[in-house]
JSON list of C-alpha atoms in Angstrom, two decimals:
[
{"chain": "A", "resi": 1, "resn": "UNK", "atom": "CA", "xyz": [-32.82, -18.64, -48.29]},
{"chain": "A", "resi": 2, "resn": "UNK", "atom": "CA", "xyz": [-34.22, -15.64, -46.44]},
{"chain": "A", "resi": 3, "resn": "UNK", "atom": "CA", "xyz": [-35.96, -17.98, -44.00]},
{"chain": "A", "resi": 4, "resn": "UNK", "atom": "CA", "xyz": [-32.66, -19.74, -43.30]},
{"chain": "A", "resi": 5, "resn": "UNK", "atom": "CA", "xyz": [-30.88, -16.43, -42.70]},
{"chain": "A", "resi": 6, "resn": "UNK", "atom": "CA", "xyz": [-33.69, -15.27, -40.47]},
{"chain": "A", "resi": 7, "resn": "UNK", "atom": "CA", "xyz": [-33.53, -18.53, -38.54]},
{"chain": "A", "resi": 8, "resn": "UNK", "atom": "CA", "xyz": [-29.74, -18.22, -38.10]},
{"chain": "A", "resi": 9, "resn": "UNK", "atom": "CA", "xyz": [-30.12, -14.60, -36.99]},
{"chain": "A", "resi": 10, "resn": "UNK", "atom": "CA", "xyz": [-32.72, -15.66, -34.43]},
{"chain": "A", "resi": 11, "resn": "UNK", "atom": "CA", "xyz": [-30.41, -18.34, -33.05]},
{"chain": "A", "resi": 12, "resn": "UNK", "atom": "CA", "xyz": [-27.49, -15.90, -32.82]},
{"chain": "A", "resi": 13, "resn": "UNK", "atom": "CA", "xyz": [-29.63, -13.32, -31.02]},
{"chain": "A", "resi": 14, "resn": "UNK", "atom": "CA", "xyz": [-30.88, -15.99, -28.62]},
{"chain": "A", "resi": 15, "resn": "UNK", "atom": "CA", "xyz": [-27.31, -17.08, -27.82]},
{"chain": "A", "resi": 16, "resn": "UNK", "atom": "CA", "xyz": [-26.23, -13.47, -27.28]},
{"chain": "A", "resi": 17, "resn": "UNK", "atom": "CA", "xyz": [-29.21, -12.93, -24.99]},
{"chain": "A", "resi": 18, "resn": "UNK", "atom": "CA", "xyz": [-28.21, -15.95, -22.89]},
{"chain": "A", "resi": 19, "resn": "UNK", "atom": "CA", "xyz": [-24.60, -14.73, -22.68]},
{"chain": "A", "resi": 20, "resn": "UNK", "atom": "CA", "xyz": [-25.76, -11.25, -21.67]},
{"chain": "A", "resi": 21, "resn": "UNK", "atom": "CA", "xyz": [-28.05, -12.76, -19.05]},
{"chain": "A", "resi": 22, "resn": "UNK", "atom": "CA", "xyz": [-25.27, -14.87, -17.55]},
{"chain": "A", "resi": 23, "resn": "UNK", "atom": "CA", "xyz": [-22.94, -11.86, -17.48]},
{"chain": "A", "resi": 24, "resn": "UNK", "atom": "CA", "xyz": [-25.61, -9.69, -15.83]},
{"chain": "A", "resi": 25, "resn": "UNK", "atom": "CA", "xyz": [-26.28, -12.39, -13.23]},
{"chain": "A", "resi": 26, "resn": "UNK", "atom": "CA", "xyz": [-22.59, -12.81, -12.42]},
{"chain": "A", "resi": 27, "resn": "UNK", "atom": "CA", "xyz": [-22.07, -9.05, -12.27]},
{"chain": "A", "resi": 28, "resn": "UNK", "atom": "CA", "xyz": [-25.03, -8.66, -9.91]},
{"chain": "A", "resi": 29, "resn": "UNK", "atom": "CA", "xyz": [-23.73, -11.56, -7.80]},
{"chain": "A", "resi": 30, "resn": "UNK", "atom": "CA", "xyz": [-20.29, -9.93, -7.60]},
{"chain": "A", "resi": 31, "resn": "UNK", "atom": "CA", "xyz": [-21.81, -6.66, -6.38]},
{"chain": "A", "resi": 32, "resn": "UNK", "atom": "CA", "xyz": [-23.76, -8.28, -3.54]},
{"chain": "A", "resi": 33, "resn": "UNK", "atom": "CA", "xyz": [-22.01, -8.23, -0.16]},
{"chain": "A", "resi": 34, "resn": "UNK", "atom": "CA", "xyz": [-22.01, -11.55, 1.64]},
{"chain": "A", "resi": 35, "resn": "UNK", "atom": "CA", "xyz": [-23.13, -12.30, 5.19]},
{"chain": "A", "resi": 36, "resn": "UNK", "atom": "CA", "xyz": [-19.76, -13.39, 6.51]},
{"chain": "A", "resi": 37, "resn": "UNK", "atom": "CA", "xyz": [-20.94, -16.02, 8.99]},
{"chain": "A", "resi": 38, "resn": "UNK", "atom": "CA", "xyz": [-22.95, -17.76, 6.27]},
{"chain": "A", "resi": 39, "resn": "UNK", "atom": "CA", "xyz": [-19.93, -18.30, 4.02]},
{"chain": "A", "resi": 40, "resn": "UNK", "atom": "CA", "xyz": [-17.22, -19.54, 6.36]},
{"chain": "A", "resi": 41, "resn": "UNK", "atom": "CA", "xyz": [-16.34, -22.52, 4.17]},
{"chain": "A", "resi": 42, "resn": "UNK", "atom": "CA", "xyz": [-15.99, -20.42, 1.01]},
{"chain": "A", "resi": 43, "resn": "UNK", "atom": "CA", "xyz": [-12.40, -20.32, -0.24]},
{"chain": "A", "resi": 44, "resn": "UNK", "atom": "CA", "xyz": [-10.98, -16.80, -0.20]},
{"chain": "A", "resi": 45, "resn": "UNK", "atom": "CA", "xyz": [-7.48, -17.50, -1.53]},
{"chain": "A", "resi": 46, "resn": "UNK", "atom": "CA", "xyz": [-5.21, -20.36, -2.52]},
{"chain": "A", "resi": 47, "resn": "UNK", "atom": "CA", "xyz": [-1.53, -20.09, -1.54]},
{"chain": "A", "resi": 48, "resn": "UNK", "atom": "CA", "xyz": [0.84, -22.65, -3.03]},
{"chain": "A", "resi": 49, "resn": "UNK", "atom": "CA", "xyz": [-2.05, -25.09, -3.30]},
{"chain": "A", "resi": 50, "resn": "UNK", "atom": "CA", "xyz": [-3.33, -24.48, 0.25]},
{"chain": "A", "resi": 51, "resn": "UNK", "atom": "CA", "xyz": [-6.89, -23.17, 0.42]},
{"chain": "A", "resi": 52, "resn": "UNK", "atom": "CA", "xyz": [-7.73, -20.50, 2.99]},
{"chain": "A", "resi": 53, "resn": "UNK", "atom": "CA", "xyz": [-11.43, -20.13, 3.73]},
{"chain": "A", "resi": 54, "resn": "UNK", "atom": "CA", "xyz": [-13.27, -17.18, 5.22]},
{"chain": "A", "resi": 55, "resn": "UNK", "atom": "CA", "xyz": [-13.00, -19.02, 8.54]},
{"chain": "A", "resi": 56, "resn": "UNK", "atom": "CA", "xyz": [-9.22, -18.90, 8.17]},
{"chain": "A", "resi": 57, "resn": "UNK", "atom": "CA", "xyz": [-9.45, -15.22, 7.24]},
{"chain": "A", "resi": 58, "resn": "UNK", "atom": "CA", "xyz": [-11.62, -14.26, 10.23]},
{"chain": "A", "resi": 59, "resn": "UNK", "atom": "CA", "xyz": [-8.74, -13.16, 12.48]},
{"chain": "A", "resi": 60, "resn": "UNK", "atom": "CA", "xyz": [-7.28, -10.93, 9.78]},
{"chain": "A", "resi": 61, "resn": "UNK", "atom": "CA", "xyz": [-10.65, -9.35, 8.99]},
{"chain": "A", "resi": 62, "resn": "UNK", "atom": "CA", "xyz": [-11.29, -8.63, 12.66]},
{"chain": "A", "resi": 63, "resn": "UNK", "atom": "CA", "xyz": [-7.74, -7.38, 13.28]},
{"chain": "A", "resi": 64, "resn": "UNK", "atom": "CA", "xyz": [-7.84, -4.96, 10.36]},
{"chain": "A", "resi": 65, "resn": "UNK", "atom": "CA", "xyz": [-11.35, -3.75, 11.12]},
{"chain": "A", "resi": 66, "resn": "UNK", "atom": "CA", "xyz": [-10.46, -2.97, 14.73]},
{"chain": "A", "resi": 67, "resn": "UNK", "atom": "CA", "xyz": [-7.30, -1.16, 13.72]},
{"chain": "A", "resi": 68, "resn": "UNK", "atom": "CA", "xyz": [-8.97, 0.98, 11.07]},
{"chain": "A", "resi": 69, "resn": "UNK", "atom": "CA", "xyz": [-11.90, 1.70, 13.38]},
{"chain": "A", "resi": 70, "resn": "UNK", "atom": "CA", "xyz": [-9.51, 3.32, 15.86]},
{"chain": "A", "resi": 71, "resn": "UNK", "atom": "CA", "xyz": [-8.47, 5.75, 13.13]},
{"chain": "A", "resi": 72, "resn": "UNK", "atom": "CA", "xyz": [-12.11, 6.22, 12.13]},
{"chain": "A", "resi": 73, "resn": "UNK", "atom": "CA", "xyz": [-13.09, 7.21, 15.66]},
{"chain": "A", "resi": 74, "resn": "UNK", "atom": "CA", "xyz": [-10.31, 9.80, 15.76]},
{"chain": "A", "resi": 75, "resn": "UNK", "atom": "CA", "xyz": [-11.51, 11.15, 12.40]},
{"chain": "A", "resi": 76, "resn": "UNK", "atom": "CA", "xyz": [-15.17, 11.38, 13.47]},
{"chain": "A", "resi": 77, "resn": "UNK", "atom": "CA", "xyz": [-16.23, 9.81, 16.75]},
{"chain": "A", "resi": 78, "resn": "UNK", "atom": "CA", "xyz": [-19.91, 10.48, 16.02]},
{"chain": "A", "resi": 79, "resn": "UNK", "atom": "CA", "xyz": [-19.88, 8.89, 12.59]},
{"chain": "A", "resi": 80, "resn": "UNK", "atom": "CA", "xyz": [-16.80, 6.69, 12.05]},
{"chain": "A", "resi": 81, "resn": "UNK", "atom": "CA", "xyz": [-18.33, 5.28, 8.89]},
{"chain": "A", "resi": 82, "resn": "UNK", "atom": "CA", "xyz": [-17.33, 8.53, 7.17]},
{"chain": "A", "resi": 83, "resn": "UNK", "atom": "CA", "xyz": [-13.71, 7.49, 7.46]},
{"chain": "A", "resi": 84, "resn": "UNK", "atom": "CA", "xyz": [-14.36, 4.08, 5.94]},
{"chain": "A", "resi": 85, "resn": "UNK", "atom": "CA", "xyz": [-15.91, 5.79, 2.91]},
{"chain": "A", "resi": 86, "resn": "UNK", "atom": "CA", "xyz": [-13.04, 8.22, 2.32]},
{"chain": "A", "resi": 87, "resn": "UNK", "atom": "CA", "xyz": [-11.49, 7.89, -1.14]},
{"chain": "A", "resi": 88, "resn": "UNK", "atom": "CA", "xyz": [-7.71, 8.21, -0.92]},
{"chain": "A", "resi": 89, "resn": "UNK", "atom": "CA", "xyz": [-4.80, 7.04, -3.05]},
{"chain": "A", "resi": 90, "resn": "UNK", "atom": "CA", "xyz": [-7.22, 5.90, -5.72]},
{"chain": "A", "resi": 91, "resn": "UNK", "atom": "CA", "xyz": [-9.49, 3.72, -3.57]},
{"chain": "A", "resi": 92, "resn": "UNK", "atom": "CA", "xyz": [-11.83, 3.72, -0.59]},
{"chain": "A", "resi": 93, "resn": "UNK", "atom": "CA", "xyz": [-10.44, 3.07, 2.88]},
{"chain": "A", "resi": 94, "resn": "UNK", "atom": "CA", "xyz": [-12.60, -0.06, 3.19]},
{"chain": "A", "resi": 95, "resn": "UNK", "atom": "CA", "xyz": [-11.07, -1.44, -0.01]},
{"chain": "A", "resi": 96, "resn": "UNK", "atom": "CA", "xyz": [-7.55, -0.72, 1.26]},
{"chain": "A", "resi": 97, "resn": "UNK", "atom": "CA", "xyz": [-8.44, -2.47, 4.52]},
{"chain": "A", "resi": 98, "resn": "UNK", "atom": "CA", "xyz": [-9.74, -5.52, 2.67]},
{"chain": "A", "resi": 99, "resn": "UNK", "atom": "CA", "xyz": [-6.54, -5.73, 0.65]},
{"chain": "A", "resi": 100, "resn": "UNK", "atom": "CA", "xyz": [-4.45, -5.38, 3.81]},
{"chain": "A", "resi": 101, "resn": "UNK", "atom": "CA", "xyz": [-6.29, -8.24, 5.55]},
{"chain": "A", "resi": 102, "resn": "UNK", "atom": "CA", "xyz": [-5.70, -10.48, 2.54]},
{"chain": "A", "resi": 103, "resn": "UNK", "atom": "CA", "xyz": [-2.04, -9.47, 2.26]},
{"chain": "A", "resi": 104, "resn": "UNK", "atom": "CA", "xyz": [-1.44, -10.30, 5.93]},
{"chain": "A", "resi": 105, "resn": "UNK", "atom": "CA", "xyz": [-3.07, -13.70, 5.54]},
{"chain": "A", "resi": 106, "resn": "UNK", "atom": "CA", "xyz": [-0.98, -14.59, 2.47]},
{"chain": "A", "resi": 107, "resn": "UNK", "atom": "CA", "xyz": [2.16, -13.33, 4.20]},
{"chain": "A", "resi": 108, "resn": "UNK", "atom": "CA", "xyz": [1.54, -15.44, 7.30]},
{"chain": "A", "resi": 109, "resn": "UNK", "atom": "CA", "xyz": [0.70, -18.53, 5.27]},
{"chain": "A", "resi": 110, "resn": "UNK", "atom": "CA", "xyz": [3.98, -18.29, 3.36]},
{"chain": "A", "resi": 111, "resn": "UNK", "atom": "CA", "xyz": [6.17, -17.78, 6.41]},
{"chain": "A", "resi": 112, "resn": "UNK", "atom": "CA", "xyz": [4.24, -20.33, 8.48]},
{"chain": "A", "resi": 113, "resn": "UNK", "atom": "CA", "xyz": [4.81, -23.04, 5.89]},
{"chain": "A", "resi": 114, "resn": "UNK", "atom": "CA", "xyz": [8.47, -22.07, 5.66]},
{"chain": "A", "resi": 115, "resn": "UNK", "atom": "CA", "xyz": [8.71, -22.26, 9.46]},
{"chain": "A", "resi": 116, "resn": "UNK", "atom": "CA", "xyz": [7.14, -25.74, 9.48]},
{"chain": "A", "resi": 117, "resn": "UNK", "atom": "CA", "xyz": [9.75, -26.99, 7.03]},
{"chain": "A", "resi": 118, "resn": "UNK", "atom": "CA", "xyz": [12.45, -25.76, 9.41]},
{"chain": "A", "resi": 119, "resn": "UNK", "atom": "CA", "xyz": [10.60, -27.20, 12.45]},
{"chain": "A", "resi": 120, "resn": "UNK", "atom": "CA", "xyz": [10.31, -23.74, 14.01]},
{"chain": "A", "resi": 121, "resn": "UNK", "atom": "CA", "xyz": [8.09, -23.63, 17.10]},
{"chain": "A", "resi": 122, "resn": "UNK", "atom": "CA", "xyz": [7.38, -21.17, 19.89]},
{"chain": "A", "resi": 123, "resn": "UNK", "atom": "CA", "xyz": [9.31, -21.26, 23.15]},
{"chain": "A", "resi": 124, "resn": "UNK", "atom": "CA", "xyz": [7.45, -21.49, 26.46]},
{"chain": "A", "resi": 125, "resn": "UNK", "atom": "CA", "xyz": [7.88, -17.75, 27.00]},
{"chain": "A", "resi": 126, "resn": "UNK", "atom": "CA", "xyz": [6.59, -17.02, 23.50]},
{"chain": "A", "resi": 127, "resn": "UNK", "atom": "CA", "xyz": [3.61, -19.30, 24.08]},
{"chain": "A", "resi": 128, "resn": "UNK", "atom": "CA", "xyz": [2.82, -17.45, 27.31]},
{"chain": "A", "resi": 129, "resn": "UNK", "atom": "CA", "xyz": [3.03, -14.07, 25.57]},
{"chain": "A", "resi": 130, "resn": "UNK", "atom": "CA", "xyz": [0.81, -15.41, 22.79]},
{"chain": "A", "resi": 131, "resn": "UNK", "atom": "CA", "xyz": [-1.72, -16.68, 25.30]},
{"chain": "A", "resi": 132, "resn": "UNK", "atom": "CA", "xyz": [-2.01, -13.18, 26.78]},
{"chain": "A", "resi": 133, "resn": "UNK", "atom": "CA", "xyz": [-2.39, -11.63, 23.32]},
{"chain": "A", "resi": 134, "resn": "UNK", "atom": "CA", "xyz": [-5.08, -14.17, 22.43]},
{"chain": "A", "resi": 135, "resn": "UNK", "atom": "CA", "xyz": [-7.06, -13.39, 25.57]},
{"chain": "A", "resi": 136, "resn": "UNK", "atom": "CA", "xyz": [-6.82, -9.64, 24.99]},
{"chain": "A", "resi": 137, "resn": "UNK", "atom": "CA", "xyz": [-7.85, -9.94, 21.36]},
{"chain": "A", "resi": 138, "resn": "UNK", "atom": "CA", "xyz": [-10.76, -12.24, 22.13]},
{"chain": "A", "resi": 139, "resn": "UNK", "atom": "CA", "xyz": [-11.94, -9.88, 24.87]},
{"chain": "A", "resi": 140, "resn": "UNK", "atom": "CA", "xyz": [-11.86, -6.91, 22.47]},
{"chain": "A", "resi": 141, "resn": "UNK", "atom": "CA", "xyz": [-13.62, -8.93, 19.77]},
{"chain": "A", "resi": 142, "resn": "UNK", "atom": "CA", "xyz": [-16.30, -10.16, 22.16]},
{"chain": "A", "resi": 143, "resn": "UNK", "atom": "CA", "xyz": [-16.81, -6.61, 23.40]},
{"chain": "A", "resi": 144, "resn": "UNK", "atom": "CA", "xyz": [-18.16, -5.64, 19.97]},
{"chain": "A", "resi": 145, "resn": "UNK", "atom": "CA", "xyz": [-19.94, -8.98, 19.51]},
{"chain": "A", "resi": 146, "resn": "UNK", "atom": "CA", "xyz": [-17.48, -9.62, 16.70]},
{"chain": "A", "resi": 147, "resn": "UNK", "atom": "CA", "xyz": [-17.09, -13.37, 17.12]},
{"chain": "A", "resi": 148, "resn": "UNK", "atom": "CA", "xyz": [-20.82, -13.89, 16.66]},
{"chain": "A", "resi": 149, "resn": "UNK", "atom": "CA", "xyz": [-20.87, -11.71, 13.57]},
{"chain": "A", "resi": 150, "resn": "UNK", "atom": "CA", "xyz": [-17.91, -13.59, 12.14]},
{"chain": "A", "resi": 151, "resn": "UNK", "atom": "CA", "xyz": [-19.48, -16.92, 13.10]},
{"chain": "A", "resi": 152, "resn": "UNK", "atom": "CA", "xyz": [-16.23, -18.33, 14.49]},
{"chain": "A", "resi": 153, "resn": "UNK", "atom": "CA", "xyz": [-15.16, -19.96, 17.71]},
{"chain": "A", "resi": 154, "resn": "UNK", "atom": "CA", "xyz": [-12.39, -18.93, 20.06]},
{"chain": "A", "resi": 155, "resn": "UNK", "atom": "CA", "xyz": [-10.33, -21.87, 18.77]},
{"chain": "A", "resi": 156, "resn": "UNK", "atom": "CA", "xyz": [-10.50, -20.49, 15.21]},
{"chain": "A", "resi": 157, "resn": "UNK", "atom": "CA", "xyz": [-9.08, -17.14, 16.26]},
{"chain": "A", "resi": 158, "resn": "UNK", "atom": "CA", "xyz": [-6.46, -18.65, 18.56]},
{"chain": "A", "resi": 159, "resn": "UNK", "atom": "CA", "xyz": [-5.31, -21.02, 15.83]},
{"chain": "A", "resi": 160, "resn": "UNK", "atom": "CA", "xyz": [-4.81, -18.15, 13.39]},
{"chain": "A", "resi": 161, "resn": "UNK", "atom": "CA", "xyz": [-2.98, -16.09, 16.00]},
{"chain": "A", "resi": 162, "resn": "UNK", "atom": "CA", "xyz": [-0.62, -18.96, 16.80]},
{"chain": "A", "resi": 163, "resn": "UNK", "atom": "CA", "xyz": [0.06, -19.40, 13.10]},
{"chain": "A", "resi": 164, "resn": "UNK", "atom": "CA", "xyz": [0.74, -15.67, 12.79]},
{"chain": "A", "resi": 165, "resn": "UNK", "atom": "CA", "xyz": [3.12, -15.74, 15.75]},
{"chain": "A", "resi": 166, "resn": "UNK", "atom": "CA", "xyz": [5.12, -18.61, 14.27]},
{"chain": "A", "resi": 167, "resn": "UNK", "atom": "CA", "xyz": [5.16, -16.87, 10.91]},
{"chain": "A", "resi": 168, "resn": "UNK", "atom": "CA", "xyz": [6.44, -13.68, 12.55]},
{"chain": "A", "resi": 169, "resn": "UNK", "atom": "CA", "xyz": [9.16, -15.61, 14.35]},
{"chain": "A", "resi": 170, "resn": "UNK", "atom": "CA", "xyz": [10.39, -17.19, 11.15]},
{"chain": "A", "resi": 171, "resn": "UNK", "atom": "CA", "xyz": [10.15, -13.86, 9.34]},
{"chain": "A", "resi": 172, "resn": "UNK", "atom": "CA", "xyz": [12.67, -12.47, 11.82]},
{"chain": "A", "resi": 173, "resn": "UNK", "atom": "CA", "xyz": [14.97, -15.49, 11.33]},
{"chain": "A", "resi": 174, "resn": "UNK", "atom": "CA", "xyz": [14.66, -15.28, 7.55]},
{"chain": "A", "resi": 175, "resn": "UNK", "atom": "CA", "xyz": [15.39, -11.55, 7.54]},
{"chain": "A", "resi": 176, "resn": "UNK", "atom": "CA", "xyz": [18.48, -12.14, 9.68]},
{"chain": "A", "resi": 177, "resn": "UNK", "atom": "CA", "xyz": [19.77, -14.77, 7.28]},
{"chain": "A", "resi": 178, "resn": "UNK", "atom": "CA", "xyz": [19.30, -12.27, 4.46]},
{"chain": "A", "resi": 179, "resn": "UNK", "atom": "CA", "xyz": [21.06, -9.47, 6.38]},
{"chain": "A", "resi": 180, "resn": "UNK", "atom": "CA", "xyz": [17.83, -7.51, 6.24]},
{"chain": "A", "resi": 181, "resn": "UNK", "atom": "CA", "xyz": [15.62, -5.73, 8.73]},
{"chain": "A", "resi": 182, "resn": "UNK", "atom": "CA", "xyz": [12.52, -7.66, 9.79]},
{"chain": "A", "resi": 183, "resn": "UNK", "atom": "CA", "xyz": [10.33, -4.90, 8.34]},
{"chain": "A", "resi": 184, "resn": "UNK", "atom": "CA", "xyz": [11.77, -5.62, 4.89]},
{"chain": "A", "resi": 185, "resn": "UNK", "atom": "CA", "xyz": [9.74, -8.81, 5.04]},
{"chain": "A", "resi": 186, "resn": "UNK", "atom": "CA", "xyz": [6.50, -7.30, 6.29]},
{"chain": "A", "resi": 187, "resn": "UNK", "atom": "CA", "xyz": [3.66, -7.79, 3.80]},
{"chain": "A", "resi": 188, "resn": "UNK", "atom": "CA", "xyz": [4.40, -4.33, 2.35]},
{"chain": "A", "resi": 189, "resn": "UNK", "atom": "CA", "xyz": [8.19, -4.72, 2.43]},
{"chain": "A", "resi": 190, "resn": "UNK", "atom": "CA", "xyz": [10.28, -4.62, -0.72]},
{"chain": "A", "resi": 191, "resn": "UNK", "atom": "CA", "xyz": [12.15, -7.87, -0.12]},
{"chain": "A", "resi": 192, "resn": "UNK", "atom": "CA", "xyz": [8.93, -9.65, 0.77]},
{"chain": "A", "resi": 193, "resn": "UNK", "atom": "CA", "xyz": [7.41, -8.60, -2.54]},
{"chain": "A", "resi": 194, "resn": "UNK", "atom": "CA", "xyz": [10.29, -10.31, -4.34]},
{"chain": "A", "resi": 195, "resn": "UNK", "atom": "CA", "xyz": [9.78, -13.42, -2.21]},
{"chain": "A", "resi": 196, "resn": "UNK", "atom": "CA", "xyz": [6.06, -13.36, -2.98]},
{"chain": "A", "resi": 197, "resn": "UNK", "atom": "CA", "xyz": [6.79, -13.36, -6.70]},
{"chain": "A", "resi": 198, "resn": "UNK", "atom": "CA", "xyz": [8.43, -16.78, -6.29]},
{"chain": "A", "resi": 199, "resn": "UNK", "atom": "CA", "xyz": [5.23, -18.24, -4.85]},
{"chain": "A", "resi": 200, "resn": "UNK", "atom": "CA", "xyz": [1.82, -18.97, -6.29]},
{"chain": "A", "resi": 201, "resn": "UNK", "atom": "CA", "xyz": [-1.36, -17.49, -4.93]},
{"chain": "A", "resi": 202, "resn": "UNK", "atom": "CA", "xyz": [-4.80, -16.78, -6.34]},
{"chain": "A", "resi": 203, "resn": "UNK", "atom": "CA", "xyz": [-7.40, -14.64, -4.63]},
{"chain": "A", "resi": 204, "resn": "UNK", "atom": "CA", "xyz": [-10.98, -15.78, -5.19]},
{"chain": "A", "resi": 205, "resn": "UNK", "atom": "CA", "xyz": [-12.34, -12.38, -6.14]},
{"chain": "A", "resi": 206, "resn": "UNK", "atom": "CA", "xyz": [-15.95, -13.57, -6.38]},
{"chain": "A", "resi": 207, "resn": "UNK", "atom": "CA", "xyz": [-15.79, -14.28, -2.66]},
{"chain": "A", "resi": 208, "resn": "UNK", "atom": "CA", "xyz": [-13.27, -11.81, -1.30]},
{"chain": "A", "resi": 209, "resn": "UNK", "atom": "CA", "xyz": [-14.54, -8.67, -3.05]},
{"chain": "A", "resi": 210, "resn": "UNK", "atom": "CA", "xyz": [-17.94, -9.29, -1.49]},
{"chain": "A", "resi": 211, "resn": "UNK", "atom": "CA", "xyz": [-16.59, -9.07, 2.05]},
{"chain": "A", "resi": 212, "resn": "UNK", "atom": "CA", "xyz": [-17.90, -5.71, 3.30]},
{"chain": "A", "resi": 213, "resn": "UNK", "atom": "CA", "xyz": [-14.90, -4.51, 5.30]},
{"chain": "A", "resi": 214, "resn": "UNK", "atom": "CA", "xyz": [-15.96, -2.08, 7.98]},
{"chain": "A", "resi": 215, "resn": "UNK", "atom": "CA", "xyz": [-19.25, -3.89, 8.45]},
{"chain": "A", "resi": 216, "resn": "UNK", "atom": "CA", "xyz": [-18.26, -7.45, 9.32]},
{"chain": "A", "resi": 217, "resn": "UNK", "atom": "CA", "xyz": [-17.47, -7.21, 13.03]},
{"chain": "A", "resi": 218, "resn": "UNK", "atom": "CA", "xyz": [-18.61, -3.57, 13.20]},
{"chain": "A", "resi": 219, "resn": "UNK", "atom": "CA", "xyz": [-22.00, -1.90, 12.88]},
{"chain": "A", "resi": 220, "resn": "UNK", "atom": "CA", "xyz": [-22.06, 1.31, 10.85]}
]
């Protein structure tokens, strides 16, 4: 009887050891930052069944990094990385930036799909303005060697920017129909949050949390 109990105990301990090992491996994996340009096909988020990969997220990552870096240089031009590591409002600036990039991407995906259903497109003037914005953004990104670090092509960035422009256009239309200000439907707007609740999205944390914001297109 004792031998049986001992055998059962050994089996239980072995199973627990395996579980602990798997947990430790997954935890370690979650803590490791990814090399962005080696994971472009990894899914970062699913919005209403549509998968957005890190390639789709590249524009938003670059946009947010460049914006925050401007603030970082004002804070400490000699060592802007200090700003990225500031802990404010309960989290680090780099974490806030990562959340903002994701929020913008989800926001644009929702409004872009809504725009498609209503056959909303850009006018010739809007296309021309977009073309200028695309060139400026690509120039700024290339200036910091950002495209190479992201691993994306010009067409990837331009595609995301066009999608964002169409989303923004429909956001304005939607806000008008709701007798609201366009800012009410920004990704941090109150009315947008209610709209978001009616949609389904799931962030792939194992991928997204390993994106090292502040060090994707930038070198700190």
